[in-house]
PDB file of C-alpha atoms in Angstrom:
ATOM      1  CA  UNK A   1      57.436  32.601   9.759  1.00 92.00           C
ATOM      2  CA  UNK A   2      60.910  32.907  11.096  1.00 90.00           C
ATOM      3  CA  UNK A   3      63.562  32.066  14.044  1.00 85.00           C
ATOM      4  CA  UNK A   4      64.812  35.774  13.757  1.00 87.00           C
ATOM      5  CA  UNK A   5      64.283  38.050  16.910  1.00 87.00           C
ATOM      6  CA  UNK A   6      65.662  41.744  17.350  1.00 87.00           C
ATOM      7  CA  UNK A   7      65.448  41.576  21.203  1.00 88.00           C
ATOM      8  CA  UNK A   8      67.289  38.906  23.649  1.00 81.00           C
ATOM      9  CA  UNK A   9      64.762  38.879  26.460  1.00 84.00           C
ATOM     10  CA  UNK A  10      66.032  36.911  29.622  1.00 80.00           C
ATOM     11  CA  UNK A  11      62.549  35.215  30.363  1.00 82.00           C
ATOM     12  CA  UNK A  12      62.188  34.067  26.601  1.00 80.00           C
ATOM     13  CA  UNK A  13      62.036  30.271  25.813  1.00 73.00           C
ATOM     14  CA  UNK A  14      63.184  30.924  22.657  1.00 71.00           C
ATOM     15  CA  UNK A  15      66.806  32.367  23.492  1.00 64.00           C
ATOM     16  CA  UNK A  16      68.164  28.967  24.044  1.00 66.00           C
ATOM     17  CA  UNK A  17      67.216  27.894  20.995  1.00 64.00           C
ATOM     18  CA  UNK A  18      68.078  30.201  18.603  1.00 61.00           C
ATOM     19  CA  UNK A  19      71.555  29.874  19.810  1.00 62.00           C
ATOM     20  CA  UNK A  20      71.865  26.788  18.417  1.00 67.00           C
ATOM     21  CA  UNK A  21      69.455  26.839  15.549  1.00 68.00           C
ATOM     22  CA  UNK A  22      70.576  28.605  12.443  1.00 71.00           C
ATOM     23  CA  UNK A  23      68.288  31.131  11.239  1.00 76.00           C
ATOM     24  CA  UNK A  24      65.254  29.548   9.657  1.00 86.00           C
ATOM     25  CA  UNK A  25      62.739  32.223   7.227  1.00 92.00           C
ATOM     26  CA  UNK A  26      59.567  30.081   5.875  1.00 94.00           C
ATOM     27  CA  UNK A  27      59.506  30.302   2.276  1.00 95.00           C
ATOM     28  CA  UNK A  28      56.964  32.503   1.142  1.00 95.00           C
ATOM     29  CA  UNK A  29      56.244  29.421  -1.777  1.00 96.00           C
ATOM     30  CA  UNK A  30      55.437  27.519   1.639  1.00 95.00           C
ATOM     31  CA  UNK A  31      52.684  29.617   2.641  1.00 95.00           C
ATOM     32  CA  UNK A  32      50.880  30.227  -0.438  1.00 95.00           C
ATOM     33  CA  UNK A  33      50.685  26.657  -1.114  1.00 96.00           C
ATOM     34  CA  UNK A  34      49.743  25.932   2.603  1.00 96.00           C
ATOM     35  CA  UNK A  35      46.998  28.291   2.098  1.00 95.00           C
ATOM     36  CA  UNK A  36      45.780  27.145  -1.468  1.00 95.00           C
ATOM     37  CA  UNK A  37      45.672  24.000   0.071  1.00 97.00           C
ATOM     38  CA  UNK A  38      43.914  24.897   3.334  1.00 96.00           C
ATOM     39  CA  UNK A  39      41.840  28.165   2.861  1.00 95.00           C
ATOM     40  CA  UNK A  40      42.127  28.901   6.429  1.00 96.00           C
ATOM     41  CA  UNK A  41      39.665  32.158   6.890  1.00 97.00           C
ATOM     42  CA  UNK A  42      42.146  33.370   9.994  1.00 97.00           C
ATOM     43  CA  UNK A  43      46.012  32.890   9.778  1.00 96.00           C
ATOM     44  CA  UNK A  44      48.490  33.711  13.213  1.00 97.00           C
ATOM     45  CA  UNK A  45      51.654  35.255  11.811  1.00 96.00           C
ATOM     46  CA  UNK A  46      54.365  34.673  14.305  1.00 92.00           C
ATOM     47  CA  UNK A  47      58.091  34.142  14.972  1.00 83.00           C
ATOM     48  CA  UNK A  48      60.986  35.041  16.962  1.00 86.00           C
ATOM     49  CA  UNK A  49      60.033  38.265  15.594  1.00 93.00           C
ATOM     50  CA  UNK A  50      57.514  37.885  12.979  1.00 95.00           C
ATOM     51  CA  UNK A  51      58.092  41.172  11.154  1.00 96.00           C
ATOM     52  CA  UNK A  52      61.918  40.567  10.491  1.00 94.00           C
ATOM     53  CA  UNK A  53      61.334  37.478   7.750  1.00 95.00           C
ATOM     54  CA  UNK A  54      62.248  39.229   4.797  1.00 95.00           C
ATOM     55  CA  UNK A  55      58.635  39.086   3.100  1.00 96.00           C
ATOM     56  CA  UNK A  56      56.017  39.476   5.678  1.00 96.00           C
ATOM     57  CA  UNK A  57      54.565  42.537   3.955  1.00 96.00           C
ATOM     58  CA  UNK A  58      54.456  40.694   0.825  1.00 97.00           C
ATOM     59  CA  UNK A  59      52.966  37.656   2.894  1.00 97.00           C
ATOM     60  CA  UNK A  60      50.528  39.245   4.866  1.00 97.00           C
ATOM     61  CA  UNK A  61      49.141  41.449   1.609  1.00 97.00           C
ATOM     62  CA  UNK A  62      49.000  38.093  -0.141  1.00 96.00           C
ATOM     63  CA  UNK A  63      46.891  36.673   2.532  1.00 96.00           C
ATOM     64  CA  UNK A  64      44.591  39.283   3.641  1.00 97.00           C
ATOM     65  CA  UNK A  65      44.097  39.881  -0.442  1.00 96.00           C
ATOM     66  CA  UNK A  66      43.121  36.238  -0.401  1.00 94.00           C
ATOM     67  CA  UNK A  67      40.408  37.310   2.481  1.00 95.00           C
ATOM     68  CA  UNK A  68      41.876  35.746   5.157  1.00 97.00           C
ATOM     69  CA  UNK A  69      41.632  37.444   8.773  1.00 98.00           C
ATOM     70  CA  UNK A  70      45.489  38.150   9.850  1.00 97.00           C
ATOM     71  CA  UNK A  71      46.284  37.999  13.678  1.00 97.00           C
ATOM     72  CA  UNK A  72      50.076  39.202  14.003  1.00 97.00           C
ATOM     73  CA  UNK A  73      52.137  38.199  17.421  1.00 95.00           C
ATOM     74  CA  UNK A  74      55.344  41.001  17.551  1.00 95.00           C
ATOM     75  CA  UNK A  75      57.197  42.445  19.702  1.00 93.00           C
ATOM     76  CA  UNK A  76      56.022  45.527  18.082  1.00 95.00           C
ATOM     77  CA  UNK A  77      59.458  47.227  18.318  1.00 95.00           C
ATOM     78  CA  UNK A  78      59.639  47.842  14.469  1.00 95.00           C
ATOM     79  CA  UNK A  79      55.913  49.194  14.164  1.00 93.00           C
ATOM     80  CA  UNK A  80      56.275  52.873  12.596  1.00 83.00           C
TER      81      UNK A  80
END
């Protein structure tokens, strides 16, 4: 769902790359329509740091709502 990370972990592949990749967010119009499209019964939400794109609750209620199983990779920093 997104390039953004709150961390900058030495052993992550991903550190490289987001230095010289702007921030990229998947539009949340890009998911539903991937999902009307595919009516996946399980959906893998992940990122850099999936739960900084600036709708994932809004994406993840959408989904689940829809019935489909969420599996969410995080760092789990921001978990409350």
């Amino acid at each position: 769902l997104t390039s953004r990370c709150n961390l900058s972990c030495g052993m992550c592949y991903q550190a490289d790359w987001r230095a010289e990749t702007p921030r990229l967010d998947l539009d949340a119009d890009r998911v539903r329509a991937i999902h009307a499209r595919l009516h996946p019964r399980r959906a893998v939400l992940v990122g850099s740091e999936v739960m900084l794109h600036p709708r994932f609750l809004e994406i993840a209620e959408e989904l689940s709502r829809e019935g489909c199983e969420l599996h969410v990779v995080t760092n789990g920093t921001l978990l409350d």
